Amino acid sequence: MDAALWGMLRDELVQELETSAGKRTASAPMTILPMNSYRRGIGMGWDDEFMRADGSGNGIVDVADLSTIVMHYHHWADYINAPGKVADYNNDGYISLGDVTALARSYGMSCSGFRTEYSTEWENSGFSPGGFISYGDYRINMPNFNTDCRLFVYPSDTASENPYWMRVWAINRNGEDIGYHVFEVAAEKGLYPPIGSLALAILSSSPPAITWNTKNLKMADGNQDGTTNQFDLAFVSELFGIDTLKNPQYSVMDYDDDGLIGVSDVTGVGTGFLLGVDSYLIELSTQSSDEGFAANGTVEYLDSAGFNANGFRYYEYTIASSPVGVPYWVRVTPVAPNGEIGIPSDAVEFGGS
């Protein structure tokens, strides 16, 4: 870490804190944005926008978060996988003094976790206890264009054919409620389009491992959360007119793969709206590439190994208890949130040894 830069930014933080003394509160109201609230597979989800300045991820906005700014100072953070995105506290696409100011504004804010409640009556009454999710147990960092918030998930068995409501409370380190958000959970019945048109390809194999990515799924899923929804439509408006051949990092938002983010991509969102993938089924056969397949394992959609240069999730899977001395075949199949099975990939053959 550059000592001179650290000293300069620390002084800037101290000045901002002195300027805003008396105006800040560690128990300020916060906003939790509902994410994928209709997905049965992962349950209910929300992000931690109110803790945006917790770049260190230790559950408190403090001086440790200044080091994240120092590490990426004067770097751009304006694309989906930018290394410095975690330090872009003010979400302007660039790491600068503005992020120090954003840090100062929420300095002292803390979060130990979230308490969930459910109601089948109304958004303001009839709530019953759900469960607790620790702040450190976030599901994944959301690779959104404008933010890099953590995604928290509470597995829900409250799925219903009627709408219901979920209330999420944020709890600080003192055990105090610091705010909540209520969102309506859509009915499960008849919500998901069929995924029979979704297919994928195993990109590479090196016994006993395989890899694949989400590009072949042809879903209009710009934020790569596993579902085509309103968030993906927002990307089209934000990046309208972008040439993805010159800016390959935005290829994940080019839903029709024509090299330009435009009107036709809006159509792509509408055509596949609420189309989703919850997990992948990995199967193995010792008979042939067409029959005799049995489950070898599953990989959840959000459990990717990372994101490639075009913004798509990529996966790595090692075959469990791979056969020895005989040839075998492996294939991967997407599974929808309602359990519907998609089209299997072409099977990859491994030779016996």
Tab-separated table of C-alpha atoms in Angstrom:
chain	number	residue	atom	x	y	z
A	1	MET	CA	0.000	0.000	0.000
A	2	ASP	CA	1.308	3.439	-0.928
A	3	ALA	CA	2.041	5.170	2.392
A	4	ALA	CA	1.838	8.701	0.957
A	5	LEU	CA	-1.512	8.029	-0.700
A	6	TRP	CA	-2.809	6.384	2.462
A	7	GLY	CA	-1.837	9.442	4.495
A	8	MET	CA	-3.467	11.859	2.048
A	9	LEU	CA	-6.739	9.925	1.898
A	10	ARG	CA	-6.793	9.389	5.655
A	11	ASP	CA	-6.458	13.140	6.185
A	12	GLU	CA	-9.283	13.673	3.691
A	13	LEU	CA	-11.453	11.209	5.609
A	14	VAL	CA	-10.740	12.934	8.921
A	15	GLN	CA	-11.693	16.280	7.386
A	16	GLU	CA	-14.938	14.843	5.984
A	17	LEU	CA	-15.791	13.279	9.340
A	18	GLU	CA	-15.190	16.562	11.174
A	19	THR	CA	-17.293	18.452	8.621
A	20	SER	CA	-20.176	16.022	8.934
A	21	ALA	CA	-19.961	15.611	12.720
A	22	GLY	CA	-23.424	15.521	14.245
A	23	LYS	CA	-25.043	14.829	10.896
A	24	ARG	CA	-24.173	11.150	10.698
A	25	THR	CA	-25.773	8.284	12.577
A	26	ALA	CA	-24.790	4.652	12.794
A	27	SER	CA	-28.458	3.762	12.950
A	28	ALA	CA	-29.592	5.674	9.878
A	29	PRO	CA	-32.549	4.261	7.916
A	30	MET	CA	-31.443	1.972	5.131
A	31	THR	CA	-32.918	0.514	1.972
A	32	ILE	CA	-32.858	-3.177	1.099
A	33	LEU	CA	-33.672	-3.845	-2.527
A	34	PRO	CA	-35.635	-7.034	-3.304
A	35	MET	CA	-33.802	-9.335	-5.675
A	36	ASN	CA	-35.290	-12.443	-7.284
A	37	SER	CA	-38.097	-12.589	-4.786
A	38	TYR	CA	-40.037	-14.979	-7.001
A	39	ARG	CA	-37.312	-17.609	-7.384
A	40	ARG	CA	-38.231	-20.811	-5.590
A	41	GLY	CA	-34.816	-22.431	-5.884
A	42	ILE	CA	-32.799	-19.971	-3.810
A	43	GLY	CA	-35.640	-18.557	-1.749
A	44	MET	CA	-35.875	-14.815	-1.089
A	45	GLY	CA	-33.029	-12.419	-1.847
A	46	TRP	CA	-31.982	-8.835	-1.049
A	47	ASP	CA	-28.828	-6.713	-1.214
A	48	ASP	CA	-26.884	-4.476	1.190
A	49	GLU	CA	-26.877	-1.116	-0.606
A	50	PHE	CA	-27.013	0.663	2.764
A	51	MET	CA	-23.607	-0.898	3.583
A	52	ARG	CA	-22.110	0.020	0.205
A	53	ALA	CA	-19.028	1.588	1.815
A	54	ASP	CA	-18.085	-1.627	3.634
A	55	GLY	CA	-15.414	-2.477	1.076
A	56	SER	CA	-13.518	-4.691	3.518
A	57	GLY	CA	-16.646	-6.762	4.198
A	58	ASN	CA	-16.105	-6.844	7.964
A	59	GLY	CA	-19.620	-5.631	8.767
A	60	ILE	CA	-18.741	-2.089	9.808
A	61	VAL	CA	-17.944	1.036	7.808
A	62	ASP	CA	-14.630	2.136	9.284
A	63	VAL	CA	-11.058	3.115	8.439
A	64	ALA	CA	-10.381	-0.385	7.055
A	65	ASP	CA	-12.621	0.525	4.119
A	66	LEU	CA	-10.265	3.351	3.242
A	67	SER	CA	-7.607	0.801	2.289
A	68	THR	CA	-9.916	-0.526	-0.438
A	69	ILE	CA	-9.965	2.949	-1.995
A	70	VAL	CA	-6.174	3.205	-1.736
A	71	MET	CA	-5.737	-0.109	-3.566
A	72	HIS	CA	-7.803	1.063	-6.545
A	73	TYR	CA	-7.317	4.834	-6.438
A	74	HIS	CA	-7.712	6.603	-9.813
A	75	HIS	CA	-8.896	3.365	-11.467
A	76	TRP	CA	-12.043	3.083	-13.556
A	77	ALA	CA	-14.847	0.932	-12.157
A	78	ASP	CA	-17.430	1.464	-14.887
A	79	TYR	CA	-17.889	-2.050	-16.224
A	80	ILE	CA	-19.354	-5.229	-14.848
A	81	ASN	CA	-16.129	-6.942	-13.675
A	82	ALA	CA	-13.915	-3.924	-12.975
A	83	PRO	CA	-11.414	-4.864	-10.204
A	84	GLY	CA	-12.031	-1.574	-8.392
A	85	LYS	CA	-15.821	-1.767	-8.394
A	86	VAL	CA	-15.863	-2.802	-4.735
A	87	ALA	CA	-14.255	0.561	-3.840
A	88	ASP	CA	-16.649	2.657	-5.928
A	89	TYR	CA	-18.695	3.704	-2.900
A	90	ASN	CA	-20.487	6.557	-4.683
A	91	ASN	CA	-21.183	4.478	-7.815
A	92	ASP	CA	-19.802	7.018	-10.293
A	93	GLY	CA	-17.573	4.543	-12.140
A	94	TYR	CA	-14.258	6.002	-10.922
A	95	ILE	CA	-12.267	5.629	-7.699
A	96	SER	CA	-11.543	9.107	-6.360
A	97	LEU	CA	-11.995	11.482	-3.424
A	98	GLY	CA	-15.727	11.218	-3.965
A	99	ASP	CA	-15.569	7.700	-2.572
A	100	VAL	CA	-13.842	9.006	0.553
A	101	THR	CA	-16.782	11.390	0.984
A	102	ALA	CA	-19.238	8.517	0.540
A	103	LEU	CA	-17.297	6.538	3.143
A	104	ALA	CA	-17.505	9.415	5.622
A	105	ARG	CA	-21.271	9.760	5.155
A	106	SER	CA	-21.929	6.232	6.394
A	107	TYR	CA	-18.932	5.967	8.738
A	108	GLY	CA	-19.827	3.919	11.817
A	109	MET	CA	-22.701	2.063	10.175
A	110	SER	CA	-22.625	-1.613	11.093
A	111	CYS	CA	-24.569	-4.765	10.337
A	112	SER	CA	-24.380	-8.157	11.991
A	113	GLY	CA	-27.121	-9.763	9.914
A	114	PHE	CA	-30.755	-9.826	8.857
A	115	ARG	CA	-33.963	-11.058	10.480
A	116	THR	CA	-36.762	-12.244	8.194
A	117	GLU	CA	-40.527	-12.371	8.710
A	118	TYR	CA	-43.494	-13.487	6.573
A	119	SER	CA	-47.131	-12.505	6.250
A	120	THR	CA	-49.950	-13.948	4.164
A	121	GLU	CA	-52.355	-11.230	5.294
A	122	TRP	CA	-51.012	-7.817	4.366
A	123	GLU	CA	-47.764	-5.869	3.962
A	124	ASN	CA	-48.229	-4.136	7.328
A	125	SER	CA	-49.545	-6.896	9.576
A	126	GLY	CA	-49.727	-10.601	10.314
A	127	PHE	CA	-45.980	-11.265	10.211
A	128	SER	CA	-44.503	-14.478	11.611
A	129	PRO	CA	-40.807	-15.135	12.377
A	130	GLY	CA	-38.702	-16.526	9.569
A	131	GLY	CA	-34.996	-16.856	10.306
A	132	PHE	CA	-31.665	-15.063	10.604
A	133	ILE	CA	-28.878	-14.602	8.055
A	134	SER	CA	-25.458	-13.497	9.294
A	135	TYR	CA	-23.822	-10.571	7.478
A	136	GLY	CA	-20.830	-12.769	6.684
A	137	ASP	CA	-23.042	-15.368	5.017
A	138	TYR	CA	-23.763	-13.388	1.879
A	139	ARG	CA	-24.531	-15.538	-1.116
A	140	ILE	CA	-22.500	-13.678	-3.691
A	141	ASN	CA	-21.314	-10.239	-4.752
A	142	MET	CA	-23.814	-8.965	-7.316
A	143	PRO	CA	-21.981	-7.978	-10.538
A	144	ASN	CA	-24.400	-5.160	-11.287
A	145	PHE	CA	-23.432	-2.316	-13.605
A	146	ASN	CA	-23.998	0.410	-11.028
A	147	THR	CA	-23.039	-1.315	-7.820
A	148	ASP	CA	-21.230	-4.285	-6.328
A	149	CYS	CA	-23.486	-5.102	-3.388
A	150	ARG	CA	-23.621	-8.419	-1.586
A	151	LEU	CA	-26.620	-10.635	-2.197
A	152	PHE	CA	-28.198	-12.332	0.833
A	153	VAL	CA	-30.612	-15.225	0.512
A	154	TYR	CA	-33.039	-16.808	2.929
A	155	PRO	CA	-34.191	-20.271	1.741
A	156	SER	CA	-37.960	-20.136	1.906
A	157	ASP	CA	-40.393	-23.039	2.090
A	158	THR	CA	-43.284	-20.580	2.191
A	159	ALA	CA	-43.950	-20.890	-1.556
A	160	SER	CA	-47.616	-20.337	-2.291
A	161	GLU	CA	-50.100	-20.105	-5.116
A	162	ASN	CA	-51.063	-16.720	-3.664
A	163	PRO	CA	-48.871	-13.633	-3.122
A	164	TYR	CA	-47.404	-13.073	0.333
A	165	TRP	CA	-45.064	-10.564	1.946
A	166	MET	CA	-41.568	-10.801	3.347
A	167	ARG	CA	-40.067	-8.282	5.784
A	168	VAL	CA	-36.289	-8.079	6.215
A	169	TRP	CA	-34.795	-6.258	9.203
A	170	ALA	CA	-31.141	-5.221	9.299
A	171	ILE	CA	-29.502	-5.648	12.710
A	172	ASN	CA	-26.418	-3.680	13.781
A	173	ARG	CA	-23.551	-4.925	15.929
A	174	ASN	CA	-25.364	-3.846	19.100
A	175	GLY	CA	-28.310	-6.060	18.240
A	176	GLU	CA	-30.536	-3.097	17.333
A	177	ASP	CA	-32.938	-2.966	14.401
A	178	ILE	CA	-31.669	-0.251	12.031
A	179	GLY	CA	-34.293	-0.488	9.341
A	180	TYR	CA	-36.389	-2.862	7.283
A	181	HIS	CA	-37.861	-3.424	3.860
A	182	VAL	CA	-41.086	-5.185	2.918
A	183	PHE	CA	-41.639	-6.646	-0.521
A	184	GLU	CA	-44.374	-8.697	-2.071
A	185	VAL	CA	-43.509	-12.209	-3.188
A	186	ALA	CA	-45.330	-13.221	-6.350
A	187	ALA	CA	-47.352	-16.414	-6.533
A	188	GLU	CA	-45.411	-19.450	-7.698
A	189	LYS	CA	-48.069	-21.113	-9.823
A	190	GLY	CA	-47.753	-20.641	-13.585
A	191	LEU	CA	-44.961	-18.080	-13.223
A	192	TYR	CA	-42.112	-19.706	-15.086
A	193	PRO	CA	-41.921	-20.082	-18.879
A	194	PRO	CA	-40.618	-23.438	-20.149
A	195	ILE	CA	-36.840	-23.713	-20.529
A	196	GLY	CA	-36.906	-26.300	-23.299
A	197	SER	CA	-35.193	-23.803	-25.584
A	198	LEU	CA	-32.203	-23.341	-23.284
A	199	ALA	CA	-29.119	-25.339	-24.082
A	200	LEU	CA	-25.450	-25.048	-23.209
A	201	ALA	CA	-22.140	-26.486	-24.332
A	202	ILE	CA	-19.286	-27.981	-22.356
A	203	LEU	CA	-16.420	-25.769	-23.447
A	204	SER	CA	-13.428	-27.776	-22.307
A	205	SER	CA	-12.618	-30.951	-20.515
A	206	SER	CA	-9.548	-32.382	-18.837
A	207	PRO	CA	-10.325	-35.619	-17.004
A	208	PRO	CA	-12.036	-35.560	-14.649
A	209	ALA	CA	-12.976	-31.834	-14.954
A	210	ILE	CA	-15.368	-29.919	-17.223
A	211	THR	CA	-16.087	-26.217	-17.762
A	212	TRP	CA	-18.975	-24.270	-19.291
A	213	ASN	CA	-20.456	-20.751	-19.235
A	214	THR	CA	-23.817	-19.021	-19.484
A	215	LYS	CA	-23.411	-17.477	-22.943
A	216	ASN	CA	-24.906	-20.539	-24.638
A	217	LEU	CA	-28.072	-20.247	-22.558
A	218	LYS	CA	-29.129	-17.234	-24.665
A	219	MET	CA	-30.930	-15.644	-21.718
A	220	ALA	CA	-31.445	-11.889	-21.479
A	221	ASP	CA	-29.777	-11.925	-18.076
A	222	GLY	CA	-27.483	-8.907	-17.976
A	223	ASN	CA	-26.808	-8.984	-14.246
A	224	GLN	CA	-26.315	-12.760	-14.315
A	225	ASP	CA	-28.604	-13.484	-11.380
A	226	GLY	CA	-30.228	-16.440	-13.125
A	227	THR	CA	-33.511	-14.834	-14.183
A	228	THR	CA	-34.625	-12.520	-16.993
A	229	ASN	CA	-36.397	-9.687	-15.177
A	230	GLN	CA	-36.780	-5.923	-14.842
A	231	PHE	CA	-33.163	-5.477	-13.768
A	232	ASP	CA	-31.980	-6.781	-17.142
A	233	LEU	CA	-34.169	-4.297	-18.968
A	234	ALA	CA	-32.498	-1.490	-17.021
A	235	PHE	CA	-29.133	-2.442	-18.505
A	236	VAL	CA	-30.422	-1.809	-22.018
A	237	SER	CA	-31.381	1.777	-21.164
A	238	GLU	CA	-28.113	2.407	-19.317
A	239	LEU	CA	-25.925	1.106	-22.136
A	240	PHE	CA	-28.078	1.913	-25.161
A	241	GLY	CA	-25.968	2.280	-28.305
A	242	ILE	CA	-22.838	0.600	-26.926
A	243	ASP	CA	-20.765	-1.323	-29.510
A	244	THR	CA	-19.905	-4.607	-27.777
A	245	LEU	CA	-17.201	-5.446	-30.305
A	246	LYS	CA	-15.278	-2.418	-29.065
A	247	ASN	CA	-16.439	-2.916	-25.475
A	248	PRO	CA	-16.495	-6.692	-24.942
A	249	GLN	CA	-17.049	-6.314	-21.185
A	250	TYR	CA	-20.665	-5.379	-21.988
A	251	SER	CA	-21.348	-8.402	-24.198
A	252	VAL	CA	-23.448	-9.969	-21.447
A	253	MET	CA	-26.039	-7.215	-22.060
A	254	ASP	CA	-26.100	-7.730	-25.842
A	255	TYR	CA	-29.011	-10.149	-25.610
A	256	ASP	CA	-29.416	-10.791	-29.346
A	257	ASP	CA	-25.641	-11.036	-29.881
A	258	ASP	CA	-25.605	-8.572	-32.811
A	259	GLY	CA	-22.727	-6.485	-31.489
A	260	LEU	CA	-24.887	-3.535	-30.428
A	261	ILE	CA	-27.052	-2.841	-27.383
A	262	GLY	CA	-30.307	-1.527	-28.828
A	263	VAL	CA	-34.051	-1.870	-29.302
A	264	SER	CA	-33.850	-5.524	-30.311
A	265	ASP	CA	-32.413	-6.307	-26.889
A	266	VAL	CA	-35.558	-4.896	-25.272
A	267	THR	CA	-37.488	-7.448	-27.313
A	268	GLY	CA	-35.167	-10.160	-25.998
A	269	VAL	CA	-36.053	-9.288	-22.415
A	270	GLY	CA	-39.774	-9.307	-23.159
A	271	THR	CA	-39.640	-12.621	-25.000
A	272	GLY	CA	-37.921	-14.444	-22.184
A	273	PHE	CA	-39.279	-12.487	-19.223
A	274	LEU	CA	-39.055	-14.547	-15.986
A	275	LEU	CA	-37.128	-17.268	-17.808
A	276	GLY	CA	-34.726	-18.652	-15.246
A	277	VAL	CA	-32.067	-21.226	-14.402
A	278	ASP	CA	-31.676	-22.294	-10.782
A	279	SER	CA	-29.003	-24.971	-11.091
A	280	TYR	CA	-27.208	-27.411	-13.368
A	281	LEU	CA	-27.519	-31.190	-13.276
A	282	ILE	CA	-24.299	-33.070	-14.078
A	283	GLU	CA	-24.860	-36.622	-15.317
A	284	LEU	CA	-22.574	-39.515	-16.172
A	285	SER	CA	-23.016	-42.622	-18.307
A	286	THR	CA	-20.766	-45.636	-18.875
A	287	GLN	CA	-23.012	-46.934	-21.673
A	288	SER	CA	-22.991	-44.347	-24.472
A	289	SER	CA	-23.381	-40.656	-25.275
A	290	ASP	CA	-27.158	-41.078	-25.640
A	291	GLU	CA	-28.373	-43.274	-22.788
A	292	GLY	CA	-27.706	-44.659	-19.342
A	293	PHE	CA	-27.094	-41.282	-17.671
A	294	ALA	CA	-27.285	-40.992	-13.880
A	295	ALA	CA	-26.870	-37.923	-11.674
A	296	ASN	CA	-23.278	-37.210	-10.643
A	297	GLY	CA	-23.855	-33.873	-8.918
A	298	THR	CA	-25.439	-30.428	-9.120
A	299	VAL	CA	-24.083	-26.893	-9.304
A	300	GLU	CA	-26.237	-23.934	-8.279
A	301	TYR	CA	-26.430	-21.131	-10.815
A	302	LEU	CA	-24.911	-18.634	-8.370
A	303	ASP	CA	-22.011	-20.953	-7.491
A	304	SER	CA	-19.952	-20.027	-10.557
A	305	ALA	CA	-16.168	-20.003	-10.510
A	306	GLY	CA	-16.215	-16.380	-11.668
A	307	PHE	CA	-17.030	-14.160	-14.646
A	308	ASN	CA	-15.254	-14.141	-17.992
A	309	ALA	CA	-14.100	-11.054	-19.912
A	310	ASN	CA	-17.539	-10.729	-21.538
A	311	GLY	CA	-19.382	-10.728	-18.211
A	312	PHE	CA	-20.781	-14.264	-18.370
A	313	ARG	CA	-20.570	-16.691	-15.469
A	314	TYR	CA	-18.257	-19.654	-15.982
A	315	TYR	CA	-18.244	-22.945	-14.108
A	316	GLU	CA	-15.724	-25.644	-13.242
A	317	TYR	CA	-16.809	-29.082	-12.074
A	318	THR	CA	-14.768	-32.149	-11.158
A	319	ILE	CA	-16.467	-35.491	-11.768
A	320	ALA	CA	-17.212	-37.266	-8.490
A	321	SER	CA	-15.958	-40.874	-8.284
A	322	SER	CA	-15.061	-40.990	-11.982
A	323	PRO	CA	-14.943	-44.526	-13.453
A	324	VAL	CA	-11.492	-46.066	-13.793
A	325	GLY	CA	-10.394	-48.181	-16.731
A	326	VAL	CA	-13.544	-47.702	-18.832
A	327	PRO	CA	-14.785	-44.932	-21.142
A	328	TYR	CA	-17.604	-42.725	-19.837
A	329	TRP	CA	-19.652	-39.720	-20.951
A	330	VAL	CA	-20.598	-36.531	-19.071
A	331	ARG	CA	-23.302	-33.970	-19.848
A	332	VAL	CA	-24.715	-30.840	-18.165
A	333	THR	CA	-28.396	-29.806	-18.109
A	334	PRO	CA	-29.936	-26.500	-16.902
A	335	VAL	CA	-32.742	-26.793	-14.348
A	336	ALA	CA	-35.422	-24.092	-13.952
A	337	PRO	CA	-36.536	-22.664	-10.564
A	338	ASN	CA	-39.704	-24.791	-10.774
A	339	GLY	CA	-37.655	-27.962	-11.334
A	340	GLU	CA	-38.252	-28.239	-15.073
A	341	ILE	CA	-35.349	-29.855	-16.910
A	342	GLY	CA	-33.849	-28.114	-19.950
A	343	ILE	CA	-31.914	-29.463	-22.920
A	344	PRO	CA	-28.758	-31.437	-22.040
A	345	SER	CA	-25.446	-30.404	-23.496
A	346	ASP	CA	-23.699	-32.689	-25.933
A	347	ALA	CA	-21.993	-35.423	-23.953
A	348	VAL	CA	-18.220	-35.310	-23.557
A	349	GLU	CA	-16.376	-38.619	-23.654
A	350	PHE	CA	-13.537	-39.508	-21.324
A	351	GLY	CA	-11.369	-42.494	-22.235
A	352	GLY	CA	-10.645	-45.322	-19.879
A	353	SER	CA	-7.249	-45.606	-18.203
